[in-house]
Coordinates of C-alpha atoms and ligand atoms in Angstrom, one line a residue:
M698 CA 10.1 12.9 -31.9
E699 CA 12.0 11.3 -29.1
R700 CA 10.7 7.9 -27.9
I701 CA 11.1 7.0 -24.2
E702 CA 10.1 3.5 -22.9
I703 CA 9.5 3.2 -19.2
Q704 CA 10.9 -0.1 -18.0
G705 CA 10.1 -1.7 -14.6
G706 CA 9.7 0.0 -11.3
G707 CA 6.9 2.3 -12.3
C708 CA 3.3 1.9 -11.4
A709 CA 1.3 0.1 -14.0
H710 CA -1.8 2.0 -13.0
C711 CA -0.1 5.3 -13.8
A712 CA 1.1 4.0 -17.1
E713 CA -2.5 2.8 -17.8
K714 CA -3.8 6.3 -16.8
A715 CA -1.4 7.8 -19.3
G716 CA -3.2 5.8 -22.0
T717 CA -1.2 2.6 -22.5
S718 CA 0.4 -0.3 -20.8
R719 CA 3.7 0.2 -19.0
R720 CA 5.7 -1.7 -21.6
E721 CA 4.3 0.4 -24.4
F722 CA 4.5 3.7 -22.5
I723 CA 5.9 6.0 -25.1
A724 CA 6.2 9.7 -24.7
T725 CA 7.7 12.7 -26.3
S726 CA 10.4 14.4 -24.3
A727 CA 8.0 17.1 -23.3
A728 CA 5.5 14.5 -22.0
S729 CA 8.2 12.5 -20.2
A730 CA 8.2 15.1 -17.4
V731 CA 4.5 14.4 -16.9
A732 CA 5.2 10.7 -17.0
A733 CA 7.9 11.1 -14.3
L734 CA 5.4 13.0 -12.1
L735 CA 2.8 10.3 -12.6
L736 CA 5.2 7.5 -11.7
A737 CA 6.5 9.4 -8.7
A738 CA 2.9 9.8 -7.4
C739 CA 2.5 6.1 -7.5
G740 CA 5.7 5.4 -5.6
G741 CA 8.3 5.4 -8.3
A742 CA 10.6 2.4 -8.2
Q743 CA 9.0 0.7 -5.2
G744 CA 8.0 -3.0 -5.6
P745 CA 4.4 -4.1 -5.3
S746 CA 4.6 -4.2 -1.5
G747 CA 5.8 -0.6 -1.4
I748 CA 9.0 -1.5 0.3
T749 CA 12.2 -2.9 -1.2
G750 CA 14.2 -5.1 1.1
P751 CA 13.8 -6.1 4.7
F752 CA 12.6 -3.6 7.3
S753 CA 11.6 -3.3 10.9
F754 CA 10.1 -0.3 12.6
S755 CA 8.3 0.3 15.8
V756 CA 5.4 2.7 16.7
L757 CA 3.9 3.7 20.0
V758 CA 0.4 2.5 19.9
S759 CA -0.7 5.4 22.1
N760 CA 0.1 7.7 19.2
Y761 CA -2.7 6.1 17.2
P762 CA -6.1 6.5 19.0
A763 CA -7.8 4.2 16.4
L764 CA -5.6 1.3 17.8
A765 CA -6.9 1.8 21.4
N766 CA -9.7 -0.8 20.8
V767 CA -9.8 -4.2 19.2
G768 CA -10.8 -3.9 15.5
G769 CA -9.2 -0.5 15.2
I770 CA -7.1 0.3 12.1
A771 CA -4.5 3.1 11.7
Q772 CA -2.1 4.0 9.0
V773 CA 1.4 3.8 10.5
D774 CA 3.6 4.6 7.5
S775 CA 7.3 4.0 7.5
G776 CA 9.8 5.6 5.2
G777 CA 7.0 6.8 2.9
A778 CA 5.6 3.3 2.4
P779 CA 1.9 3.2 3.4
I780 CA 1.3 0.5 6.1
A781 CA -1.8 -0.2 8.2
A782 CA -1.8 -1.7 11.6
V783 CA -5.0 -3.5 12.9
R784 CA -5.6 -4.3 16.5
T785 CA -6.8 -7.9 16.6
G786 CA -6.7 -8.4 20.4
A787 CA -5.7 -6.9 23.7
S788 CA -2.0 -7.7 22.8
T789 CA -2.1 -8.8 19.2
F790 CA -1.9 -6.8 16.0
A791 CA -1.7 -7.4 12.2
A792 CA -0.1 -5.2 9.6
F793 CA -0.6 -4.8 5.9
S794 CA 0.9 -2.9 3.0
L795 CA -1.5 -0.3 1.7
I796 CA -0.1 -0.6 -1.8
C797 CA -3.0 -2.1 -3.8
P798 CA -2.0 -5.5 -5.4
H799 CA -4.1 -4.6 -8.5
F800 CA -2.2 -1.6 -9.9
G801 CA -0.3 0.0 -7.0
C802 CA -2.6 2.7 -5.8
T803 CA -2.6 3.5 -2.1
V804 CA -5.5 1.7 -0.4
G805 CA -7.6 3.7 2.1
I806 CA -9.0 2.7 5.4
N807 CA -12.8 2.5 5.3
R808 CA -14.0 2.2 8.9
S809 CA -13.2 -1.4 9.8
A810 CA -11.9 -2.5 6.4
F811 CA -9.9 -1.2 3.4
Q812 CA -10.9 0.2 0.0
C813 CA -8.8 1.2 -3.0
P814 CA -9.9 4.5 -4.5
C815 CA -8.6 3.7 -8.0
H816 CA -10.8 0.7 -9.1
G817 CA -12.7 -0.1 -6.0
A818 CA -11.0 -3.3 -4.6
Q819 CA -12.2 -4.0 -1.1
F820 CA -10.3 -5.8 1.6
A821 CA -11.4 -7.1 5.0
S822 CA -9.5 -6.0 8.1
N823 CA -7.4 -9.2 7.8
G824 CA -6.2 -8.1 4.4
T825 CA -8.3 -10.6 2.4
W826 CA -9.8 -9.3 -0.8
I827 CA -13.6 -9.3 -0.4
G828 CA -15.0 -7.4 -3.4
G829 CA -14.8 -4.8 -6.1
Q830 CA -11.9 -5.0 -8.6
R831 CA -10.7 -8.6 -8.4
T832 CA -7.1 -8.8 -7.1
S833 CA -5.0 -10.6 -4.5
N834 CA -4.9 -10.0 -0.8
L835 CA -3.0 -7.1 0.8
A836 CA 0.6 -8.1 1.6
A837 CA 0.9 -8.9 5.3
Y838 CA 3.8 -8.1 7.6
G839 CA 4.9 -9.6 10.8
T840 CA 4.1 -7.9 14.1
S841 CA 5.2 -8.1 17.7
Y842 CA 3.8 -6.1 20.6
D843 CA 5.5 -5.1 23.9
A844 CA 2.7 -4.4 26.4
T845 CA 5.1 -2.9 28.9
T846 CA 6.1 -0.1 26.5
N847 CA 2.9 -0.2 24.4
E848 CA 5.2 -0.5 21.4
L849 CA 4.2 -2.3 18.2
T850 CA 7.0 -3.6 15.9
I851 CA 6.3 -4.4 12.3
T852 CA 8.7 -6.4 10.1
N853 CA 8.8 -8.0 6.7
Ligands
FES381 S1 -5.2 -0.1 -8.1 FE1 -6.9 -1.0 -9.1 S2 -8.2 -1.5 -7.4 FE2 -6.5 -0.7 -6.5

């Protein structure tokens, strides 16, 4: 029986779902294909924020109807990394990684807040953990808004 140890980069949640911790994640060669699929589903080698290295991207706010009003939240992914934008004022926004700080699942938007489908962590619209599975706050990104072009730029 071939033993394969998954080191770093994978999603601990997926390793946990496979029945053990990431460090102890042992599989036969036949099961390793399943492990690879599980890890890929959780973002593979991405870091806890979902993005490795600096980034900056812009979105047209008009493409996201939920951002038309203050308090609105929309998922504005970039390069496969799940990111949420929150309209906090007429010309102000916040942005957060939707990679759950608990075990790396993709956090969902729940009306005016966030909820992780894996273990139930809940986060306020400002990214602060507010209930469910205890964990840290969502990772926040910088934002800038150009009212003349209605363009929101998100950076880390
Ligand atoms: S991965 Fe466990 S609460 Fe999100």
